[in-house]
Coordinates of C-alpha atoms and ligand atoms in Angstrom, one line a residue:
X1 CA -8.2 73.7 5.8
X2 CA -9.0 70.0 5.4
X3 CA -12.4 68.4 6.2
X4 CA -12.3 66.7 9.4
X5 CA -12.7 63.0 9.2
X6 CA -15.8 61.6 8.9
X7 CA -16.9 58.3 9.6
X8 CA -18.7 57.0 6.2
X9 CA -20.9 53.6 6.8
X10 CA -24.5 54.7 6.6
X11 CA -26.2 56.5 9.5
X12 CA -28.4 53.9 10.7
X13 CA -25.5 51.0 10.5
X14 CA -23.5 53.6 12.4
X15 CA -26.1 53.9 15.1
X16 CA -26.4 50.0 15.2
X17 CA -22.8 49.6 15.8
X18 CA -22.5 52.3 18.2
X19 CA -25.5 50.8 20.3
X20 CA -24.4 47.2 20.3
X21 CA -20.5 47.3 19.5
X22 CA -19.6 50.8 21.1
X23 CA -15.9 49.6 21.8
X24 CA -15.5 47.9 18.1
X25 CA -17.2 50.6 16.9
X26 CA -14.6 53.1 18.5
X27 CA -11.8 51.4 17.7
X28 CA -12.3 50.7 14.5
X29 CA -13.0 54.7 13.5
X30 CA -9.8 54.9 15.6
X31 CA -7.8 52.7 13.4
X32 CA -8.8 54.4 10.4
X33 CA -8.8 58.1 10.8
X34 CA -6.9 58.6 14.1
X35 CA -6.9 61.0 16.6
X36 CA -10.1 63.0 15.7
X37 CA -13.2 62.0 13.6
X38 CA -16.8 62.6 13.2
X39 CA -19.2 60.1 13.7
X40 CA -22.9 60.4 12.1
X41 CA -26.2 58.4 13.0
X42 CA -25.6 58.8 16.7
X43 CA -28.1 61.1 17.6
X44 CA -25.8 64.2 16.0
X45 CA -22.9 64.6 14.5
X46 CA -20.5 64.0 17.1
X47 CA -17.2 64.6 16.9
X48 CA -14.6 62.2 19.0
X49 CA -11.5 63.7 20.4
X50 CA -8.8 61.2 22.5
X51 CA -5.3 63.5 22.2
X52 CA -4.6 64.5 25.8
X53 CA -3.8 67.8 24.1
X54 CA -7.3 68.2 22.7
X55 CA -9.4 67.1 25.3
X56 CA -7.6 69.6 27.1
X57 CA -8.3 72.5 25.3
X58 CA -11.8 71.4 25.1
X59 CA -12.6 70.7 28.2
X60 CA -10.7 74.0 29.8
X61 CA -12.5 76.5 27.5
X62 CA -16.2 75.4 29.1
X63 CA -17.7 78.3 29.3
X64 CA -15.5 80.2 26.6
X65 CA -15.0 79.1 23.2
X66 CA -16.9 75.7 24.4
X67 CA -20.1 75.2 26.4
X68 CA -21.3 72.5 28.2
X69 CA -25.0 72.4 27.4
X70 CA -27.3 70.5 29.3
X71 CA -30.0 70.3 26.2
X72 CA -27.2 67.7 24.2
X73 CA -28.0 65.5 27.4
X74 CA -31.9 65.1 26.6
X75 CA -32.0 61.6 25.9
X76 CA -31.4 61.0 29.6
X77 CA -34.9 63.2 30.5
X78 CA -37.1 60.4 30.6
X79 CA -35.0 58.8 33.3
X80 CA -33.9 62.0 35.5
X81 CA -36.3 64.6 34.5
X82 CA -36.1 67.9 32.9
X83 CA -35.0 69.6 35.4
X84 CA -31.3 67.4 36.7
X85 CA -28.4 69.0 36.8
X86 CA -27.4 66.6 34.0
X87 CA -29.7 68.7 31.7
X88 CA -29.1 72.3 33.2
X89 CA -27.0 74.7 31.3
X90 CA -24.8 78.0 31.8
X91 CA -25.1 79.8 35.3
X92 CA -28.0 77.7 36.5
X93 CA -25.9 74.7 36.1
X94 CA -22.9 76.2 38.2
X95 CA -25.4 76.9 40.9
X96 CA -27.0 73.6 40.9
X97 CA -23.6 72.0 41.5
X98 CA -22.7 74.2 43.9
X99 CA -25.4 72.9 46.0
X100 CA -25.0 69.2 45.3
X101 CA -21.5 69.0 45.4
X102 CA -20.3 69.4 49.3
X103 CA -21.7 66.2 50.6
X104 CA -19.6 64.5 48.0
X105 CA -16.4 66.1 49.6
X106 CA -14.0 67.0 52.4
X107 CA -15.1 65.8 55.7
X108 CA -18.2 64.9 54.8
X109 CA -16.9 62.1 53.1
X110 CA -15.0 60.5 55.7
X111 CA -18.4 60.1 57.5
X112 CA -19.3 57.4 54.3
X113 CA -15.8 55.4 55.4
X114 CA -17.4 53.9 58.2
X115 CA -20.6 53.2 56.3
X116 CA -19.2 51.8 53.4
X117 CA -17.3 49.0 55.1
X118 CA -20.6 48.2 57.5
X119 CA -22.6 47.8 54.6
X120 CA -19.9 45.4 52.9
X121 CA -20.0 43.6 55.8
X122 CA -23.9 43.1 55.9
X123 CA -24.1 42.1 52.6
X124 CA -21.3 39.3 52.9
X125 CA -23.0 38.1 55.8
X126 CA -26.0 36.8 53.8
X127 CA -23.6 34.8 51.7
X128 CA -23.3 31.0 52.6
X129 CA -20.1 29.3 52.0
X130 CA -19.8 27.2 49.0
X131 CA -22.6 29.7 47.4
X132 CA -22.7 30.8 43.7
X133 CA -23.4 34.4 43.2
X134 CA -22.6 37.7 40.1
X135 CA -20.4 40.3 41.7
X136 CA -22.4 42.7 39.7
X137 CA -25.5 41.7 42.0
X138 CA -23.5 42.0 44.9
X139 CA -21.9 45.5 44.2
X140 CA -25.2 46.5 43.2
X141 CA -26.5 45.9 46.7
X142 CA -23.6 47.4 47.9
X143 CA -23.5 50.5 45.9
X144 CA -27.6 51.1 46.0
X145 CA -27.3 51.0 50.2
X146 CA -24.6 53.2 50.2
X147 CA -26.5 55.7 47.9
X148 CA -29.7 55.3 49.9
X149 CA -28.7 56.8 53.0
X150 CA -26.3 59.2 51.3
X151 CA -29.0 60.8 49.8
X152 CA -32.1 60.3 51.7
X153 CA -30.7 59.1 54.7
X154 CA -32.6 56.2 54.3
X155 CA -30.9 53.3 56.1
X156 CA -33.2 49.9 56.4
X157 CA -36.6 49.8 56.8
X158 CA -39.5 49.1 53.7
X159 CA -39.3 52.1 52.1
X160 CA -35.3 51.7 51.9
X161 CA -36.1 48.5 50.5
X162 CA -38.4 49.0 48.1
X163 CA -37.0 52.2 46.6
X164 CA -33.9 50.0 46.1
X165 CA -35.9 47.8 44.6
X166 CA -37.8 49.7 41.8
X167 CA -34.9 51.9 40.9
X168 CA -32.8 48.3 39.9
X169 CA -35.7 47.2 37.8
X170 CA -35.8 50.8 36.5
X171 CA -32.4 50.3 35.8
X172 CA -32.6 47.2 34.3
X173 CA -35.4 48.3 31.9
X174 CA -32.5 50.7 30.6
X175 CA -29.9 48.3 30.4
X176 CA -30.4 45.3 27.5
X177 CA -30.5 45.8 24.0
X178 CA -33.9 46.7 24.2
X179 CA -33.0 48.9 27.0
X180 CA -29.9 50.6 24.8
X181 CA -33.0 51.3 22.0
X182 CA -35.1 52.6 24.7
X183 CA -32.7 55.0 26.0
X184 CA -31.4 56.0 22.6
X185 CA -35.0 56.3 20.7
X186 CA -37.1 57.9 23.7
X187 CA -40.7 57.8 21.8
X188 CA -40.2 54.0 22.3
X189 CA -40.4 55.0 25.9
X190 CA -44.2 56.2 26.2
X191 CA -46.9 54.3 27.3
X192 CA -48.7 53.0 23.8
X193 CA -51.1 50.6 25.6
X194 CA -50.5 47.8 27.8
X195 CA -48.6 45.5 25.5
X196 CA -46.0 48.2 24.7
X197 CA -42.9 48.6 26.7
X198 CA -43.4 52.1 27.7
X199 CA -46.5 51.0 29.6
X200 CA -44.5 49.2 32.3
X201 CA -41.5 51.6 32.3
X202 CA -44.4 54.4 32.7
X203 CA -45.9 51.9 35.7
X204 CA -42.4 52.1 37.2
X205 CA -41.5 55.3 37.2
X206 CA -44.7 56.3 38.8
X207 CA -44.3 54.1 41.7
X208 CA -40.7 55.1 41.9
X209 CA -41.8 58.9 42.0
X210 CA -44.8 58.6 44.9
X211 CA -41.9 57.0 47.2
X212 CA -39.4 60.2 46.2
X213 CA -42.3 62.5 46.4
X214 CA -43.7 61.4 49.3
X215 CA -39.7 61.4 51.2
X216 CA -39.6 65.0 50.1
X217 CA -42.8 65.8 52.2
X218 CA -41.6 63.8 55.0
X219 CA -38.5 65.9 54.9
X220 CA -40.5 69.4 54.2
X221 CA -42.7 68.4 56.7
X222 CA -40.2 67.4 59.7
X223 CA -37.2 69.4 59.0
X224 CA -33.9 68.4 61.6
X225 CA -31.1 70.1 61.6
X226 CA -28.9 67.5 62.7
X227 CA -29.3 65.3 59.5
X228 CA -26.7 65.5 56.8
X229 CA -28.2 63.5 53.9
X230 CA -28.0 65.0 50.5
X231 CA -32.1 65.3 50.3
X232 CA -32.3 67.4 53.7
X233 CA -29.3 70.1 52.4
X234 CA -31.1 70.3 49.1
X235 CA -34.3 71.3 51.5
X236 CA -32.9 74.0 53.1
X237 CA -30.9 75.4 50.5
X238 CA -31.4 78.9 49.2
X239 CA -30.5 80.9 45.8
X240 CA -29.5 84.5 46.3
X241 CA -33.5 85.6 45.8
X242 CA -34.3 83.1 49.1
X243 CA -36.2 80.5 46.2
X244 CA -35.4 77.0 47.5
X245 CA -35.9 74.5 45.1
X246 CA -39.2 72.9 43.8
X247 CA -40.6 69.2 44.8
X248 CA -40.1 68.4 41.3
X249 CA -36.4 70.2 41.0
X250 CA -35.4 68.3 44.6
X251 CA -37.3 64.9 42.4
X252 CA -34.6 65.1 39.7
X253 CA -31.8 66.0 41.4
X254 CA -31.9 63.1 43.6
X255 CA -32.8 60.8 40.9
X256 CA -30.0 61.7 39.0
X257 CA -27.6 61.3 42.1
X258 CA -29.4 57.8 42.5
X259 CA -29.0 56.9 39.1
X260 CA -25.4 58.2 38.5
X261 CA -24.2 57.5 41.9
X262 CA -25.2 53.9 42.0
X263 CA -24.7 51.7 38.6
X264 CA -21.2 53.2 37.5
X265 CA -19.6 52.5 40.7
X266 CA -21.5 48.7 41.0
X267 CA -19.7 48.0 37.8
X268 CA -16.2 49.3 38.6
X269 CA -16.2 47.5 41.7
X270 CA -17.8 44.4 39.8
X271 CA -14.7 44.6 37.9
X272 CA -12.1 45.0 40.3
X273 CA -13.5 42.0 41.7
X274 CA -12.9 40.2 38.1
X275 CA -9.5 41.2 37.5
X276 CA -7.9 40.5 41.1
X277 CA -9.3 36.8 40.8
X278 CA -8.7 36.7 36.8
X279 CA -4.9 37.7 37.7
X280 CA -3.4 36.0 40.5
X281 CA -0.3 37.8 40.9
X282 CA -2.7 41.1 40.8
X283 CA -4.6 39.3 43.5
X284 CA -1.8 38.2 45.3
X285 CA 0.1 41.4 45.2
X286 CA -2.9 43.3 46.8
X287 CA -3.5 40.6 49.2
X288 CA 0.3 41.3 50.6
X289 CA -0.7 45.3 50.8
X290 CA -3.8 44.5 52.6
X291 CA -2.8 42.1 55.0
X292 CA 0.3 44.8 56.5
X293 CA -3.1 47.0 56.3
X294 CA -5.2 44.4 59.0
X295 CA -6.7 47.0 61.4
X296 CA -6.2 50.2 59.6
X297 CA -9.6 52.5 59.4
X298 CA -11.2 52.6 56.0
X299 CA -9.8 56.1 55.4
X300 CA -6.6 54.7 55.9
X301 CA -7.3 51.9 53.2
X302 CA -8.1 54.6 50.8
X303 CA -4.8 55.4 50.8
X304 CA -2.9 52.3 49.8
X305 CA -1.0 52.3 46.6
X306 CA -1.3 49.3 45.3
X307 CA -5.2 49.1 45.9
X308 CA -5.9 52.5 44.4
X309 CA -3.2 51.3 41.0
X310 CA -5.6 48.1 40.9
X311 CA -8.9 50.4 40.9
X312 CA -7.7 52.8 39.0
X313 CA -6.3 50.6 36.3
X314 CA -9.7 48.9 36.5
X315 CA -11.4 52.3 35.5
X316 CA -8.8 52.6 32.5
X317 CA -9.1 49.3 31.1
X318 CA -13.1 49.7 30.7
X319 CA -14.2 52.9 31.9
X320 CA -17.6 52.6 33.1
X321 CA -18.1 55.9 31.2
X322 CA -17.3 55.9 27.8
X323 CA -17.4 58.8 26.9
X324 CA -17.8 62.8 28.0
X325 CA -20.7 64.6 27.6
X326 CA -21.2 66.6 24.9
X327 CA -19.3 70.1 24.6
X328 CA -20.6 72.2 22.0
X329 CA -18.2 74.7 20.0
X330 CA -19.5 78.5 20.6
X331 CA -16.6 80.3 18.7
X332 CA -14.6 79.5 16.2
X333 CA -11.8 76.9 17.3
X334 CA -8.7 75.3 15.5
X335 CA -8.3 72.0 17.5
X336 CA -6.0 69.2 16.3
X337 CA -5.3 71.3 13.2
X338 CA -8.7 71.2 11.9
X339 CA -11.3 74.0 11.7
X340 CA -14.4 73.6 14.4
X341 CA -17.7 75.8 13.6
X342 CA -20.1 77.1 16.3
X343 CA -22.3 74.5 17.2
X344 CA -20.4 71.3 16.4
X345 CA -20.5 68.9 19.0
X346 CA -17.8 67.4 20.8
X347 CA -16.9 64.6 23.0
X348 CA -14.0 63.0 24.9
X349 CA -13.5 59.6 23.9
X350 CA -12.6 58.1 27.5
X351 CA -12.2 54.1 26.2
X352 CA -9.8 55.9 23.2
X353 CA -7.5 57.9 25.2
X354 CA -7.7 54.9 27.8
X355 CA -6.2 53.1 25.5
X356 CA -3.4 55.2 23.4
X357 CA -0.2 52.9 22.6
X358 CA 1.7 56.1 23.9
X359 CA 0.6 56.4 27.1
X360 CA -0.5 52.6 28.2
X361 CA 1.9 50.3 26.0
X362 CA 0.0 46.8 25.9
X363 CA -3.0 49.0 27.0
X364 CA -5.3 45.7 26.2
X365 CA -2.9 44.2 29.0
X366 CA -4.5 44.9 32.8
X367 CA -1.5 46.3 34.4
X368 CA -2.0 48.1 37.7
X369 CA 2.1 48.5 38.1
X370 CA 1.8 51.5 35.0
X371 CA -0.2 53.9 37.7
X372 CA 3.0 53.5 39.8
X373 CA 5.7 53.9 37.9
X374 CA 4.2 57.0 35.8
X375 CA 2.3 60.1 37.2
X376 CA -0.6 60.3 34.5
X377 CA -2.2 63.2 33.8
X378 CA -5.6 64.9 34.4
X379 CA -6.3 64.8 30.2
X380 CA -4.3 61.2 30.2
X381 CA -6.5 59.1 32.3
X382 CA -9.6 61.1 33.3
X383 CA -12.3 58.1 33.9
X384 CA -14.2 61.1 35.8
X385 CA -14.6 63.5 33.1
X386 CA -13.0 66.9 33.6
X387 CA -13.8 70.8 33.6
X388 CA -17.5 72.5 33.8
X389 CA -19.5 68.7 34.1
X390 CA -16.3 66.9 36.2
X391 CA -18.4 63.8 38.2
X392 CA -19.4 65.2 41.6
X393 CA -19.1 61.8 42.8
X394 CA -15.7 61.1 41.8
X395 CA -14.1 61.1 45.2
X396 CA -17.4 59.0 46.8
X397 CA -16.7 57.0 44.0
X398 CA -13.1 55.8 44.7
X399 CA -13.7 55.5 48.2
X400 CA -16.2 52.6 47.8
X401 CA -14.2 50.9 45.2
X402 CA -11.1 51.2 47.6
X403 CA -12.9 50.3 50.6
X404 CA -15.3 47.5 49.9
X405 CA -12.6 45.7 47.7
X406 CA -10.1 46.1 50.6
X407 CA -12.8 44.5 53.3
X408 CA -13.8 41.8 50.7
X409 CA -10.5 41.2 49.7
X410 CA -9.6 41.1 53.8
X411 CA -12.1 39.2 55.1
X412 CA -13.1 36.3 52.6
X413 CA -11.8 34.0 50.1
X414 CA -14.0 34.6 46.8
X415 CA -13.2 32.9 43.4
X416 CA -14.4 33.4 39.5
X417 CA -16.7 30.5 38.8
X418 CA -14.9 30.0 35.2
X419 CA -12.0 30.9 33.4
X420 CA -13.4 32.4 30.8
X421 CA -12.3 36.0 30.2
X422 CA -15.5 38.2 31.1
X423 CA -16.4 40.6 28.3
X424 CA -17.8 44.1 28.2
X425 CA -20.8 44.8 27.3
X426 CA -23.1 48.0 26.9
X427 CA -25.2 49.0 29.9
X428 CA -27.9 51.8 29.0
X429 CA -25.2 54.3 28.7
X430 CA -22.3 53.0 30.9
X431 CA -19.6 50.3 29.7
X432 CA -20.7 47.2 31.8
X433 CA -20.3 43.3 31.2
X434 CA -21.5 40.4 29.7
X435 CA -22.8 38.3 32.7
X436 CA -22.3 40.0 35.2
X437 CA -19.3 37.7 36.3
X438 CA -19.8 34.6 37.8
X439 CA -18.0 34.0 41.2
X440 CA -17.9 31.5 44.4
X441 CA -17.9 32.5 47.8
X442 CA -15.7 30.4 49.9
X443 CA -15.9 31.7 53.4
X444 CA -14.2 34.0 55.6
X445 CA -10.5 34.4 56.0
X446 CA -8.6 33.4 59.3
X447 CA -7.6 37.1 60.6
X448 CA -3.5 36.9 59.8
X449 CA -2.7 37.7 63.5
X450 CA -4.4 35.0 64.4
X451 CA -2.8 32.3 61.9
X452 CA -0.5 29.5 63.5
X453 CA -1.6 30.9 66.9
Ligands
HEM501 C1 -16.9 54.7 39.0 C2 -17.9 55.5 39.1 C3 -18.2 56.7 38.3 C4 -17.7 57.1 37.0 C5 -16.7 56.3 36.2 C6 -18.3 58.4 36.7 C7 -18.0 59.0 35.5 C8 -18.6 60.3 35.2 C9 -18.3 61.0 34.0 C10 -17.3 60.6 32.9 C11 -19.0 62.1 34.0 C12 -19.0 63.2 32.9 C13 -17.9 64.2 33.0 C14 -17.7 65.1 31.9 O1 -18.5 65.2 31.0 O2 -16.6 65.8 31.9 C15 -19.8 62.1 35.2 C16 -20.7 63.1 35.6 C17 -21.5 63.0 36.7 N1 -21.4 62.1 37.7 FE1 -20.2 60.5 37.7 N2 -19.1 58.7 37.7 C18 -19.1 57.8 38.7 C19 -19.7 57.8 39.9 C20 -20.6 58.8 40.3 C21 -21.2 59.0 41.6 C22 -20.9 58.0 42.8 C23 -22.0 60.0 41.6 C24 -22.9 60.7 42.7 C25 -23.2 60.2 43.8 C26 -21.9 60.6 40.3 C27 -22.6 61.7 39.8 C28 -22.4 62.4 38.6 C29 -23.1 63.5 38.2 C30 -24.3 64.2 38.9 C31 -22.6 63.9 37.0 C32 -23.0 65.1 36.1 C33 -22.2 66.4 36.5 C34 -22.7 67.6 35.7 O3 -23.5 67.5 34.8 O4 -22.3 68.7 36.1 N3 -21.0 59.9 39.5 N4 -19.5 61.0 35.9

């Protein structure tokens, strides 16, 4: 059977587009071998899969002729720690999802509806009229106080603020070029002295840790049944010995939920923001939705067509995650007509099946109407992954995007600063954009009831 395609520019210039032009770099391998193809120079051979009909039989057979190892994931140690669920593997991996993943569903979640619009609100009521501002920063807020008390509980107050605080500037410290490097090449991570950059990241970390360390003992220390945050169900839960799980286990498992939970949706919803104002008739469209909306309860906003076409075409367009993570090959597998050995590595290219002629015609075109007049599915837009590593946050996800761009959207006139069409950019290892995007806030809307009365 035929080799599958490989990509051929060196390695290294293969690793330098991949860092710096991920999307060009995609598309171009796209253009030229199709479907499938192997990239080398990443960090592995990697091999990209976009056919619905591929990512589907790879990300169905986790666990079988596939695994989803958590070892593939190890240049994100440094950030999370050994021990996330991002870098667990096999059974341990089930179980650790099976404990973080409740507070991210069912009724648990409605609880957030409430939360999510009072923070929105907060946040725009610091903003003067006439005031410049990035939506990323404001999202970012947004996002990082909705995270907070998800997970810890952690409402206002100092320590609120200045956990916030670090974990941005940790963030940030991931997210340049330099950043890209430092997440890619992790030795460029340690502390070589105080004019290296590992020396401050180092600094950073630590002070980061002492304030999640010392919330653990707070939370060990005075245990209450009647809080719900993620950090207090972590405390008391149990494996089927009766071990609960270590200071430093509970460390990385809420740093990973703080990490993922917070900068992929600050982005989305920085987007959404762009492409409503970028797009009039988008804008205006969803202005009509919201407006017959005036009143409804968050939950109900979640619901609205139009708004969840806009978001979700939002998350197509440039999906915040580019990729999967890695599946490796365990058995022998035929996929896309080519021969796949045990422990080849795979990965669903989200931005390349985003983007298939096929399924989105004009796919470079922002288009919410597509997600209403066609049912996509699961393996045709999937900006949440799928299978064994699915996003646990996916619906908490959705619900801020739907609810804090309803209530801004609602309640105040915002415009883009400039014309000029707002390009993505790399962020550490999300899809982001180059700016952050510029925009003006106006002031607040007359509530329609009220207008001409
Ligand atoms: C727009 C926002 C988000 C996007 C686009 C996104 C996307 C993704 C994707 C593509 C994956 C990998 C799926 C796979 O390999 O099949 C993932 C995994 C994950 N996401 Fe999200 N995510 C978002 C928000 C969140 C939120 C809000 C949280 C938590 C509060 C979260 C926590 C996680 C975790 C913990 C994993 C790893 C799951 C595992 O290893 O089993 N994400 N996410």
């Amino acid at each position: 059977m035929a080799a599958i395609p490989t990509a051929t520019a060196p390695g290294l210039v293969q690793f330098y587009n991949w860092i710096f032009h991920p999307l060009d770099y995609m598309e171009t391998q796209y253009r030229r071998w199709g479907d499938i193809f192997k990239a080398r120079g990443t960090l592995m051979d990697w091999i990209f899969l976009s056919h619905p009909d591929a990512l589907k039989y790879v990300l169905t057979h986790d666990g079988q002729e596939l695994s989803a190892p958590g070892e593939v994931n190890q240049i994100l140690s440094s950030l999370l720690g050994h021990t996330s669920l991002i870098l667990l593997s096999g059974a341990q991996h089930r179980q650790r999802r099976q404990l973080v993943m409740p507070p991210f569903h069912g009724e648990r979640l409605k609880v957030y509806g409430e939360l999510i619009r009072t923070i929105t609100h907060e946040v725009l009521a610091d903003l003067t009229p006439g005031q410049p501002f990035k939506a990323r920063e404001l999202t970012q807020t947004i996002s990082m106080q909705i995270i907070l008390q998800a997970v810890f509980g952690l409402r206002q107050g100092e320590r609120c603020q200045r956990l916030g605080q670090l974990l941005a500037q940790r963030l940030d410290m991931s997210s340049g070029r330099l950043g890209a490097a430092l997440v890619f090449l992790p030795r460029l991570s340690q502390d070589y002295g105080p004019w290296s950059p590992g020396h401050r990241l180092q600094a950073l970390v630590k002070e980061i840790d002492d304030l999640i360390f010392s919330e653990i003992q707070a939370c060990r220390s005075n245990p209450d049944p009647n809080r719900s945050d993620i950090l207090s169900l972590l405390l008391a839960a149990r494996d089927g010995e009766g071990q609960g799980l270590t200071d430093q286990e509970l460390r990385d498992e809420l740093m990973t939920l703080l990490v993922a939970g917070h900068e992929t949706t600050a982005t989305a919803m920085a987007w959404s923001l762009y492409w409503v104002h970028h797009q009039p008739e988008v804008g205006a469209r969803l202005r009509q939705e919201l407006e017959a909306a005036t009143g409804a309860d968050p939950i109900a906003l979640t619901k609205l067509p139009y708004l969840n076409a806009v978001c979700n075409e939002t998350l197509r367009i440039y999906p915040v995650a580019m990729l999967t993570f890695p599946r490796r090959v365990e058995k022998p597998i035929t996929v896309q007509g080519y021969d796949l050995s045990p422990g080849e590595v795979v990965v669903g290219a989200i931005y390349l099946l985003h983007h298939r002629p096929d399924l989105y015609p004009n796919p470079d075109q922002f288009r919410p109407e597509r997600f209403l007049e066609r049912q996509y599915g699961p393996f045709e837009f999937m900006p949440f992954g799928s299978g064994a590593r699915r996003c646990v946050g996916s619906a908490l996800a959705m619900y801020e995007m739907t609810i804090v761009l309803a209530t801004l959207l609602q309640e105040c006139e915002l415009d883009l600063a400039s014309d000029r069409p707002v390009r993505p950019q790399r962020r550490g290892v999300t899809l982001s954009m180059k700016g952050g995007v510029d925009m003006v806030y106006r002031g607040k809307r007359p509530i329609p009831e009220l207008v001409g009365a």
